[in-house]
Amino acid sequence: MPNTVDEASLNKSVDGLSPPQKSAVLTQSRFSRIVAGAGAGKTETLTRRIVFLVASGAPPESIVAFTFTEKAAASMKERVYTRVREILGPGVARCLGRIFIGTMHSYAARLLQSQFGYGNYDVLDENQEVAFVLQHGWELGLGQSAREREKRYGVYCLEFLKSQSVVCDELLKIEEVGCDGHERFAAEVEKYWDLLERSQLLTFARMIRLAAENLRSSKPDIGVRHLIVDEYQDINRAQEALIDAIIACGDASCMVVGDPRQCIYEWRGSDPGCFSRFRSGEAESIDLLENWRSLASIVRAANCLAECFGDAELRKPMENLRTEGGLAVLAERDSPLAEAEWVAREILRSVKGGLRYSDISILLRSVSTSGQVFAETFDRHGIPYLVGGKMGLFRRPEADALASIWTWIAGHHRYVDYNTMIPNGTLLDHA
């Protein structure tokens, strides 16, 4: 690591950036709020901010960057390494492993295990937590009242988990949960948390709450001097509390990045109000509204939609930077099948006009609920496709074909829909 600040390296850290991006990278404000519209190059901006901090002499271990997913973290790590190697040299790049770039959950787990006596605890992912509750639900008293027995035991366990997660995410106290006739649920939550402690287990929702509570109560110096939070519009109250606690423990600077117009997780507790509340009156606000990704027609359509928002801050228009044309169309159909048929015909027409299938993407609100009709329609039209997301393993023709073959080999019968096709187009028969 260099001991002196190299002005040339600092200048290189913002080469090629737009003026608003440079402002975000170079800001000297302790608290900054970056409003990054779609396609505004926020990942590159955050990458350059980390490069700038390192070039300014910040120890790598003093920098923490939160991403929304592990995939986003991997992408940012690769970018940071590449930029630091280009700008500051391979010697500095070798020290970057001490920077934390990852999800808030993974950082909370690290904090609890290294600082607060949870070193022997294991972390349950969402599927493991469901299995754990199904195994111990009777012990916790789940689904045993007359009203609760009207539902299947598994359904009640899943509903309990969702409700318990709300208690964690909203930082609710047990006494608050237990009022207005919900004493039984509050007792179940207490029993569940006690069981997790006795089993030395952490869950995704609970470890965020535990990390925030432990940091606030003991205030250790955890060494964080620069905190960066991506997708800030999608955090919940427990995550907001954890961020505030990290800032307080190390007198850290904090940059939050996001776009309240892109908040998509309110249904599971995200609070877009966190963005406007962040260090109100203290934070410098910088807008990244230049769209480098989308064609002009898409940007115009997005700006038109944004004009419908009530908050003036949400109506700020994006600026299109691409000169290519393009077309944005609103098409309504009477059924999902009719919609998929229309899309298939448009794809075939576009390919006939010179596009490749690989040039085309389809974005769905939910692949698991809406993807099947598109897959079946594309099969009928001979359109090749790759599914990104969870459509259900045995709703994919190749998996269904393999399952049918194995059940036939085992001497069992399995119903197979005659409309299901395997990849080479051969029609499957009954097993």
CSV table of C-alpha atoms in Angstrom, one decimal:
chain,number,residue,atom,x,y,z
A,1,MET,CA,0.0,0.0,0.0
A,2,PRO,CA,1.3,3.5,-0.8
A,3,ASN,CA,2.0,5.7,2.2
A,4,THR,CA,1.6,9.0,0.3
A,5,VAL,CA,-1.2,10.2,-1.8
A,6,ASP,CA,-0.4,10.1,-5.5
A,7,GLU,CA,-2.3,13.0,-7.3
A,8,ALA,CA,-1.9,11.3,-10.7
A,9,SER,CA,-3.5,8.2,-9.4
A,10,LEU,CA,-6.4,10.2,-7.8
A,11,ASN,CA,-6.9,11.8,-11.2
A,12,LYS,CA,-6.9,8.5,-13.0
A,13,SER,CA,-9.6,7.2,-10.6
A,14,VAL,CA,-12.1,9.4,-12.4
A,15,ASP,CA,-10.9,9.2,-16.0
A,16,GLY,CA,-13.7,8.7,-18.4
A,17,LEU,CA,-16.5,9.5,-15.9
A,18,SER,CA,-19.3,12.0,-16.4
A,19,PRO,CA,-19.3,15.2,-14.2
A,20,PRO,CA,-22.0,13.8,-11.8
A,21,GLN,CA,-20.1,10.5,-11.5
A,22,LYS,CA,-16.9,12.3,-10.8
A,23,SER,CA,-18.7,14.3,-8.1
A,24,ALA,CA,-19.9,11.1,-6.5
A,25,VAL,CA,-16.4,9.5,-6.6
A,26,LEU,CA,-14.5,12.6,-5.2
A,27,THR,CA,-17.0,13.8,-2.6
A,28,GLN,CA,-15.5,14.8,0.7
A,29,SER,CA,-18.8,14.8,2.5
A,30,ARG,CA,-19.0,12.4,5.4
A,31,PHE,CA,-22.5,11.4,4.3
A,32,SER,CA,-23.6,11.2,0.7
A,33,ARG,CA,-26.8,10.0,-1.0
A,34,ILE,CA,-26.4,9.0,-4.6
A,35,VAL,CA,-29.6,8.9,-6.6
A,36,ALA,CA,-28.7,6.5,-9.4
A,37,GLY,CA,-31.3,6.1,-12.1
A,38,ALA,CA,-31.5,3.0,-14.3
A,39,GLY,CA,-28.5,2.5,-16.6
A,40,ALA,CA,-26.6,5.4,-14.9
A,41,GLY,CA,-23.4,3.5,-14.4
A,42,LYS,CA,-23.7,3.2,-10.7
A,43,THR,CA,-21.6,0.0,-10.4
A,44,GLU,CA,-18.7,1.6,-12.2
A,45,THR,CA,-19.1,4.8,-10.0
A,46,LEU,CA,-19.0,2.7,-6.8
A,47,THR,CA,-16.0,0.8,-8.1
A,48,ARG,CA,-14.1,4.1,-8.8
A,49,ARG,CA,-15.1,5.4,-5.3
A,50,ILE,CA,-13.4,2.4,-3.7
A,51,VAL,CA,-10.4,2.9,-6.0
A,52,PHE,CA,-10.3,6.6,-5.0
A,53,LEU,CA,-10.4,5.7,-1.3
A,54,VAL,CA,-7.5,3.3,-1.6
A,55,ALA,CA,-5.6,5.8,-3.7
A,56,SER,CA,-6.2,8.4,-0.9
A,57,GLY,CA,-4.5,6.1,1.6
A,58,ALA,CA,-7.5,4.4,3.2
A,59,PRO,CA,-6.5,1.0,4.6
A,60,PRO,CA,-8.3,-1.7,2.7
A,61,GLU,CA,-9.7,-3.2,5.9
A,62,SER,CA,-11.4,0.1,6.7
A,63,ILE,CA,-13.6,-0.1,3.7
A,64,VAL,CA,-16.9,-2.0,3.7
A,65,ALA,CA,-19.3,-2.2,0.7
A,66,PHE,CA,-22.7,-3.8,0.9
A,67,THR,CA,-24.3,-5.3,-2.2
A,68,PHE,CA,-27.8,-6.7,-2.5
A,69,THR,CA,-26.7,-10.1,-3.8
A,70,GLU,CA,-23.6,-12.3,-3.7
A,71,LYS,CA,-23.6,-12.2,-7.5
A,72,ALA,CA,-23.4,-8.4,-7.5
A,73,ALA,CA,-20.6,-8.6,-4.9
A,74,ALA,CA,-18.6,-10.9,-7.1
A,75,SER,CA,-19.0,-8.5,-10.1
A,76,MET,CA,-17.9,-5.5,-8.0
A,77,LYS,CA,-14.9,-7.4,-6.6
A,78,GLU,CA,-13.7,-8.2,-10.1
A,79,ARG,CA,-14.2,-4.6,-11.2
A,80,VAL,CA,-12.4,-3.2,-8.2
A,81,TYR,CA,-9.4,-5.5,-8.6
A,82,THR,CA,-9.2,-4.7,-12.3
A,83,ARG,CA,-9.3,-0.9,-11.8
A,84,VAL,CA,-6.9,-0.9,-8.9
A,85,ARG,CA,-4.4,-3.0,-10.8
A,86,GLU,CA,-4.7,-0.6,-13.8
A,87,ILE,CA,-4.5,2.6,-11.8
A,88,LEU,CA,-2.5,1.7,-8.7
A,89,GLY,CA,-0.5,-1.3,-9.8
A,90,PRO,CA,-0.4,-5.0,-8.9
A,91,GLY,CA,1.2,-4.5,-5.6
A,92,VAL,CA,-1.8,-2.6,-4.2
A,93,ALA,CA,-4.2,-5.0,-5.9
A,94,ARG,CA,-2.7,-7.8,-3.8
A,95,CYS,CA,-3.9,-6.1,-0.6
A,96,LEU,CA,-7.6,-5.8,-1.7
A,97,GLY,CA,-8.7,-9.1,0.0
A,98,ARG,CA,-8.9,-7.1,3.2
A,99,ILE,CA,-11.8,-5.0,1.8
A,100,PHE,CA,-15.2,-6.4,2.6
A,101,ILE,CA,-17.5,-6.5,-0.4
A,102,GLY,CA,-20.6,-8.6,0.1
A,103,THR,CA,-24.1,-8.8,1.4
A,104,MET,CA,-25.3,-7.3,4.7
A,105,HIS,CA,-26.2,-10.8,5.9
A,106,SER,CA,-22.7,-12.2,5.3
A,107,TYR,CA,-21.2,-9.2,7.1
A,108,ALA,CA,-23.6,-9.5,10.0
A,109,ALA,CA,-22.7,-13.2,10.4
A,110,ARG,CA,-19.0,-12.3,10.4
A,111,LEU,CA,-19.5,-9.6,13.0
A,112,LEU,CA,-21.5,-11.9,15.3
A,113,GLN,CA,-19.0,-14.7,15.0
A,114,SER,CA,-15.9,-12.6,15.4
A,115,GLN,CA,-17.1,-10.0,17.9
A,116,PHE,CA,-20.0,-11.2,20.0
A,117,GLY,CA,-19.4,-14.9,20.8
A,118,TYR,CA,-21.3,-16.6,18.0
A,119,GLY,CA,-18.2,-18.3,16.6
A,120,ASN,CA,-19.7,-21.8,17.1
A,121,TYR,CA,-23.0,-20.9,15.5
A,122,ASP,CA,-24.0,-22.2,12.0
A,123,VAL,CA,-26.1,-20.1,9.6
A,124,LEU,CA,-29.3,-21.6,8.2
A,125,ASP,CA,-30.3,-20.6,4.7
A,126,GLU,CA,-34.0,-20.1,3.9
A,127,ASN,CA,-34.6,-23.7,2.9
A,128,GLN,CA,-32.8,-25.1,6.0
A,129,GLU,CA,-34.8,-22.8,8.2
A,130,VAL,CA,-38.0,-24.1,6.8
A,131,ALA,CA,-36.9,-27.7,7.4
A,132,PHE,CA,-35.8,-26.8,10.9
A,133,VAL,CA,-39.2,-25.3,11.8
A,134,LEU,CA,-41.1,-28.3,10.2
A,135,GLN,CA,-39.0,-30.6,12.4
A,136,HIS,CA,-39.5,-28.7,15.6
A,137,GLY,CA,-42.9,-27.0,15.0
A,138,TRP,CA,-44.8,-29.3,17.4
A,139,GLU,CA,-42.2,-28.6,20.1
A,140,LEU,CA,-42.9,-24.9,19.6
A,141,GLY,CA,-46.6,-25.4,19.8
A,142,LEU,CA,-47.3,-24.5,16.1
A,143,GLY,CA,-50.6,-25.5,14.5
A,144,GLN,CA,-52.1,-27.0,17.6
A,145,SER,CA,-55.1,-24.8,18.3
A,146,ALA,CA,-58.5,-25.7,16.8
A,147,ARG,CA,-58.4,-22.7,14.5
A,148,GLU,CA,-54.8,-23.5,13.4
A,149,ARG,CA,-55.6,-27.1,12.7
A,150,GLU,CA,-57.9,-26.0,9.9
A,151,LYS,CA,-54.7,-25.4,7.9
A,152,ARG,CA,-52.1,-28.0,7.0
A,153,TYR,CA,-49.2,-28.1,9.5
A,154,GLY,CA,-46.7,-27.2,6.8
A,155,VAL,CA,-48.7,-24.2,5.7
A,156,TYR,CA,-49.0,-22.9,9.2
A,157,CYS,CA,-45.2,-23.4,9.8
A,158,LEU,CA,-44.5,-21.3,6.7
A,159,GLU,CA,-46.9,-18.6,7.8
A,160,PHE,CA,-45.2,-18.5,11.2
A,161,LEU,CA,-41.8,-18.1,9.6
A,162,LYS,CA,-42.9,-15.2,7.5
A,163,SER,CA,-44.5,-13.5,10.5
A,164,GLN,CA,-41.5,-14.1,12.7
A,165,SER,CA,-39.3,-12.5,9.9
A,166,VAL,CA,-41.4,-9.4,10.1
A,167,VAL,CA,-40.7,-9.2,13.8
A,168,CYS,CA,-37.0,-9.3,13.1
A,169,ASP,CA,-37.0,-7.0,10.1
A,170,GLU,CA,-39.1,-4.3,11.8
A,171,LEU,CA,-37.2,-4.6,15.1
A,172,LEU,CA,-40.4,-5.2,17.0
A,173,LYS,CA,-40.2,-6.0,20.7
A,174,ILE,CA,-41.9,-9.2,22.0
A,175,GLU,CA,-44.2,-7.1,24.2
A,176,GLU,CA,-45.3,-5.2,21.2
A,177,VAL,CA,-46.0,-8.4,19.2
A,178,GLY,CA,-48.0,-9.9,22.2
A,179,CYS,CA,-50.6,-7.2,22.5
A,180,ASP,CA,-54.1,-7.1,21.0
A,181,GLY,CA,-54.7,-10.8,21.4
A,182,HIS,CA,-51.5,-12.1,19.8
A,183,GLU,CA,-50.0,-13.4,23.1
A,184,ARG,CA,-49.8,-16.9,21.7
A,185,PHE,CA,-47.8,-15.8,18.6
A,186,ALA,CA,-45.4,-13.8,20.8
A,187,ALA,CA,-44.8,-16.9,23.0
A,188,GLU,CA,-44.1,-19.0,19.9
A,189,VAL,CA,-41.6,-16.5,18.6
A,190,GLU,CA,-39.8,-16.4,22.0
A,191,LYS,CA,-39.7,-20.2,22.1
A,192,TYR,CA,-38.3,-20.2,18.5
A,193,TRP,CA,-35.6,-17.8,19.3
A,194,ASP,CA,-34.7,-19.7,22.4
A,195,LEU,CA,-34.5,-22.9,20.4
A,196,LEU,CA,-32.2,-21.3,17.9
A,197,GLU,CA,-29.9,-20.2,20.7
A,198,ARG,CA,-29.9,-23.6,22.3
A,199,SER,CA,-29.2,-25.2,18.8
A,200,GLN,CA,-26.5,-22.5,18.1
A,201,LEU,CA,-28.1,-21.5,14.9
A,202,LEU,CA,-28.4,-18.1,13.1
A,203,THR,CA,-31.1,-17.3,10.5
A,204,PHE,CA,-30.9,-14.5,7.8
A,205,ALA,CA,-33.5,-12.3,9.5
A,206,ARG,CA,-32.4,-12.8,13.0
A,207,MET,CA,-28.7,-12.2,12.5
A,208,ILE,CA,-29.2,-8.7,11.1
A,209,ARG,CA,-31.3,-7.8,14.2
A,210,LEU,CA,-28.7,-9.4,16.5
A,211,ALA,CA,-25.8,-7.6,14.9
A,212,ALA,CA,-27.6,-4.3,15.1
A,213,GLU,CA,-28.5,-4.8,18.8
A,214,ASN,CA,-25.1,-5.9,19.8
A,215,LEU,CA,-23.3,-3.1,18.1
A,216,ARG,CA,-25.7,-0.5,19.6
A,217,SER,CA,-25.3,-1.8,23.1
A,218,SER,CA,-21.5,-2.3,23.2
A,219,LYS,CA,-20.2,0.1,20.5
A,220,PRO,CA,-16.9,-1.7,19.8
A,221,ASP,CA,-14.4,-0.1,17.3
A,222,ILE,CA,-14.9,-2.5,14.4
A,223,GLY,CA,-12.4,-0.6,12.2
A,224,VAL,CA,-14.9,0.6,9.6
A,225,ARG,CA,-14.1,4.1,8.3
A,226,HIS,CA,-15.8,4.0,4.9
A,227,LEU,CA,-19.2,2.3,4.4
A,228,ILE,CA,-20.9,2.1,1.0
A,229,VAL,CA,-24.4,0.7,0.6
A,230,ASP,CA,-25.8,-0.3,-2.8
A,231,GLU,CA,-29.6,-0.6,-3.5
A,232,TYR,CA,-30.3,1.4,-0.4
A,233,GLN,CA,-34.0,1.8,-1.4
A,234,ASP,CA,-34.6,-1.9,-0.8
A,235,ILE,CA,-33.4,-2.1,2.8
A,236,ASN,CA,-35.7,-2.7,5.8
A,237,ARG,CA,-35.6,-1.2,9.3
A,238,ALA,CA,-33.3,-3.8,10.8
A,239,GLN,CA,-30.8,-3.2,8.0
A,240,GLU,CA,-31.1,0.5,8.5
A,241,ALA,CA,-30.4,0.1,12.2
A,242,LEU,CA,-27.3,-2.1,11.4
A,243,ILE,CA,-25.9,0.6,9.0
A,244,ASP,CA,-26.5,3.3,11.6
A,245,ALA,CA,-24.7,1.2,14.3
A,246,ILE,CA,-21.7,0.6,12.0
A,247,ILE,CA,-21.4,4.3,11.4
A,248,ALA,CA,-21.6,5.1,15.1
A,249,CYS,CA,-19.0,2.5,16.1
A,250,GLY,CA,-16.3,3.9,13.9
A,251,ASP,CA,-17.3,7.4,13.1
A,252,ALA,CA,-17.4,6.2,9.6
A,253,SER,CA,-18.3,8.0,6.4
A,254,CYS,CA,-21.2,6.5,4.5
A,255,MET,CA,-22.3,6.6,0.9
A,256,VAL,CA,-25.7,5.2,0.1
A,257,VAL,CA,-26.7,4.5,-3.5
A,258,GLY,CA,-30.0,3.6,-5.1
A,259,ASP,CA,-33.2,4.9,-6.7
A,260,PRO,CA,-36.5,5.1,-4.8
A,261,ARG,CA,-38.3,4.7,-8.1
A,262,GLN,CA,-36.8,1.2,-8.4
A,263,CYS,CA,-38.0,-0.1,-4.9
A,264,ILE,CA,-39.4,-3.5,-5.7
A,265,TYR,CA,-39.3,-5.3,-2.3
A,266,GLU,CA,-41.9,-3.4,-0.2
A,267,TRP,CA,-44.0,-6.5,-0.1
A,268,ARG,CA,-41.4,-8.2,2.1
A,269,GLY,CA,-40.5,-5.2,4.3
A,270,SER,CA,-38.3,-2.9,2.3
A,271,ASP,CA,-38.9,0.7,3.2
A,272,PRO,CA,-38.1,3.3,0.4
A,273,GLY,CA,-38.5,6.0,3.1
A,274,CYS,CA,-35.1,4.9,4.4
A,275,PHE,CA,-33.6,6.7,1.4
A,276,SER,CA,-35.1,10.1,2.1
A,277,ARG,CA,-34.5,9.7,5.8
A,278,PHE,CA,-30.8,8.9,5.5
A,279,ARG,CA,-28.9,11.6,7.4
A,280,SER,CA,-31.6,14.2,6.5
A,281,GLY,CA,-30.0,17.7,6.6
A,282,GLU,CA,-26.5,16.3,6.7
A,283,ALA,CA,-26.1,14.2,3.6
A,284,GLU,CA,-24.9,15.6,0.3
A,285,SER,CA,-27.2,14.5,-2.5
A,286,ILE,CA,-25.9,13.7,-6.0
A,287,ASP,CA,-28.1,12.7,-9.0
A,288,LEU,CA,-26.8,10.2,-11.6
A,289,LEU,CA,-29.6,10.5,-14.2
A,290,GLU,CA,-27.7,9.9,-17.4
A,291,ASN,CA,-28.8,6.7,-18.9
A,292,TRP,CA,-26.0,4.9,-20.7
A,293,ARG,CA,-27.8,1.6,-21.3
A,294,SER,CA,-31.3,2.1,-22.8
A,295,LEU,CA,-32.4,3.3,-26.2
A,296,ALA,CA,-34.1,6.7,-26.5
A,297,SER,CA,-37.6,5.2,-26.9
A,298,ILE,CA,-37.3,3.4,-23.6
A,299,VAL,CA,-35.9,6.4,-21.7
A,300,ARG,CA,-38.8,8.5,-23.1
A,301,ALA,CA,-41.3,5.9,-21.9
A,302,ALA,CA,-39.7,5.7,-18.5
A,303,ASN,CA,-39.7,9.5,-18.1
A,304,CYS,CA,-43.4,9.6,-19.1
A,305,LEU,CA,-44.2,7.1,-16.4
A,306,ALA,CA,-42.2,8.9,-13.8
A,307,GLU,CA,-44.3,12.1,-14.4
A,308,CYS,CA,-47.2,10.2,-12.7
A,309,PHE,CA,-45.4,10.0,-9.4
A,310,GLY,CA,-46.6,12.4,-6.6
A,311,ASP,CA,-43.2,13.2,-5.2
A,312,ALA,CA,-41.2,15.8,-7.2
A,313,GLU,CA,-38.0,14.0,-6.4
A,314,LEU,CA,-39.3,10.9,-8.2
A,315,ARG,CA,-40.2,12.9,-11.3
A,316,LYS,CA,-36.7,13.8,-12.2
A,317,PRO,CA,-36.2,12.8,-15.9
A,318,MET,CA,-33.4,10.6,-17.1
A,319,GLU,CA,-31.1,11.9,-19.9
A,320,ASN,CA,-30.6,9.5,-22.8
A,321,LEU,CA,-27.0,9.2,-24.0
A,322,ARG,CA,-27.5,6.7,-26.8
A,323,THR,CA,-28.2,7.8,-30.3
A,324,GLU,CA,-29.8,4.5,-31.7
A,325,GLY,CA,-33.5,4.4,-32.4
A,326,GLY,CA,-35.7,1.7,-31.1
A,327,LEU,CA,-39.4,1.1,-30.3
A,328,ALA,CA,-41.4,1.0,-27.1
A,329,VAL,CA,-44.8,-0.5,-27.4
A,330,LEU,CA,-47.7,-1.1,-25.0
A,331,ALA,CA,-49.6,-4.2,-26.0
A,332,GLU,CA,-52.5,-5.6,-24.0
A,333,ARG,CA,-53.9,-9.1,-24.6
A,334,ASP,CA,-56.9,-11.0,-23.1
A,335,SER,CA,-54.9,-13.9,-21.6
A,336,PRO,CA,-51.4,-15.0,-20.7
A,337,LEU,CA,-51.5,-17.4,-23.7
A,338,ALA,CA,-52.5,-14.6,-26.1
A,339,GLU,CA,-49.7,-12.5,-24.7
A,340,ALA,CA,-47.1,-15.2,-25.2
A,341,GLU,CA,-48.3,-15.9,-28.7
A,342,TRP,CA,-48.0,-12.2,-29.6
A,343,VAL,CA,-44.5,-12.1,-28.2
A,344,ALA,CA,-43.5,-15.3,-30.1
A,345,ARG,CA,-44.7,-13.8,-33.4
A,346,GLU,CA,-42.8,-10.6,-32.7
A,347,ILE,CA,-39.6,-12.6,-32.0
A,348,LEU,CA,-40.0,-14.6,-35.3
A,349,ARG,CA,-40.6,-11.4,-37.2
A,350,SER,CA,-37.6,-9.7,-35.7
A,351,VAL,CA,-35.3,-12.7,-36.4
A,352,LYS,CA,-36.6,-12.8,-40.0
A,353,GLY,CA,-35.6,-9.1,-40.1
A,354,GLY,CA,-32.0,-9.8,-39.1
A,355,LEU,CA,-31.8,-10.1,-35.3
A,356,ARG,CA,-30.4,-13.2,-33.6
A,357,TYR,CA,-32.3,-15.0,-30.9
A,358,SER,CA,-29.5,-14.2,-28.6
A,359,ASP,CA,-30.2,-10.5,-29.1
A,360,ILE,CA,-33.6,-10.8,-27.5
A,361,SER,CA,-34.5,-10.9,-23.8
A,362,ILE,CA,-37.9,-11.2,-22.1
A,363,LEU,CA,-38.3,-9.8,-18.6
A,364,LEU,CA,-41.2,-11.2,-16.4
A,365,ARG,CA,-42.5,-10.0,-13.1
A,366,SER,CA,-42.0,-13.6,-11.9
A,367,VAL,CA,-40.6,-16.5,-13.8
A,368,SER,CA,-42.1,-19.1,-11.5
A,369,THR,CA,-45.7,-17.8,-12.1
A,370,SER,CA,-45.5,-16.5,-15.6
A,371,GLY,CA,-42.7,-18.3,-17.4
A,372,GLN,CA,-44.4,-21.6,-18.1
A,373,VAL,CA,-46.8,-20.3,-20.8
A,374,PHE,CA,-43.9,-18.6,-22.6
A,375,ALA,CA,-41.8,-21.7,-22.5
A,376,GLU,CA,-44.6,-23.8,-23.9
A,377,THR,CA,-45.4,-21.3,-26.6
A,378,PHE,CA,-41.8,-21.0,-27.7
A,379,ASP,CA,-41.6,-24.8,-27.9
A,380,ARG,CA,-44.5,-24.8,-30.3
A,381,HIS,CA,-43.0,-22.2,-32.5
A,382,GLY,CA,-39.5,-23.7,-32.4
A,383,ILE,CA,-38.0,-20.7,-30.7
A,384,PRO,CA,-34.8,-21.6,-28.6
A,385,TYR,CA,-34.6,-20.1,-25.2
A,386,LEU,CA,-32.8,-20.2,-21.8
A,387,VAL,CA,-34.6,-19.7,-18.6
A,388,GLY,CA,-33.1,-17.4,-16.0
A,389,GLY,CA,-34.9,-17.9,-12.7
A,390,LYS,CA,-36.9,-20.6,-11.0
A,391,MET,CA,-39.6,-22.0,-13.2
A,392,GLY,CA,-39.8,-25.4,-11.5
A,393,LEU,CA,-37.4,-28.2,-12.4
A,394,PHE,CA,-40.0,-30.6,-13.7
A,395,ARG,CA,-41.8,-27.9,-15.6
A,396,ARG,CA,-38.8,-27.9,-18.0
A,397,PRO,CA,-39.2,-30.3,-20.8
A,398,GLU,CA,-35.7,-31.8,-20.7
A,399,ALA,CA,-36.0,-32.5,-16.9
A,400,ASP,CA,-39.5,-33.9,-17.4
A,401,ALA,CA,-38.2,-36.2,-20.1
A,402,LEU,CA,-35.3,-37.4,-18.0
A,403,ALA,CA,-37.6,-38.1,-15.0
A,404,SER,CA,-40.0,-40.1,-17.3
A,405,ILE,CA,-37.1,-42.2,-18.6
A,406,TRP,CA,-35.9,-43.1,-15.1
A,407,THR,CA,-39.3,-43.9,-13.8
A,408,TRP,CA,-39.8,-46.2,-16.9
A,409,ILE,CA,-36.5,-47.9,-16.2
A,410,ALA,CA,-37.6,-48.5,-12.6
A,411,GLY,CA,-40.8,-50.0,-13.8
A,412,HIS,CA,-43.1,-47.3,-12.6
A,413,HIS,CA,-45.7,-45.4,-14.6
A,414,ARG,CA,-45.6,-41.6,-14.8
A,415,TYR,CA,-48.1,-39.4,-16.6
A,416,VAL,CA,-46.4,-37.2,-19.3
A,417,ASP,CA,-48.4,-34.5,-21.2
A,418,TYR,CA,-48.4,-35.2,-24.9
A,419,ASN,CA,-47.7,-31.6,-25.5
A,420,THR,CA,-44.3,-31.8,-23.7
A,421,MET,CA,-41.3,-31.9,-26.1
A,422,ILE,CA,-37.8,-32.9,-25.3
A,423,PRO,CA,-35.0,-30.7,-26.8
A,424,ASN,CA,-34.6,-32.6,-30.1
A,425,GLY,CA,-38.3,-32.2,-30.8
A,426,THR,CA,-39.3,-35.9,-30.3
A,427,LEU,CA,-42.7,-36.2,-28.8
A,428,LEU,CA,-42.8,-38.1,-25.5
A,429,ASP,CA,-45.2,-41.0,-24.9
A,430,HIS,CA,-46.6,-42.4,-21.7
A,431,ALA,CA,-44.0,-44.2,-19.6
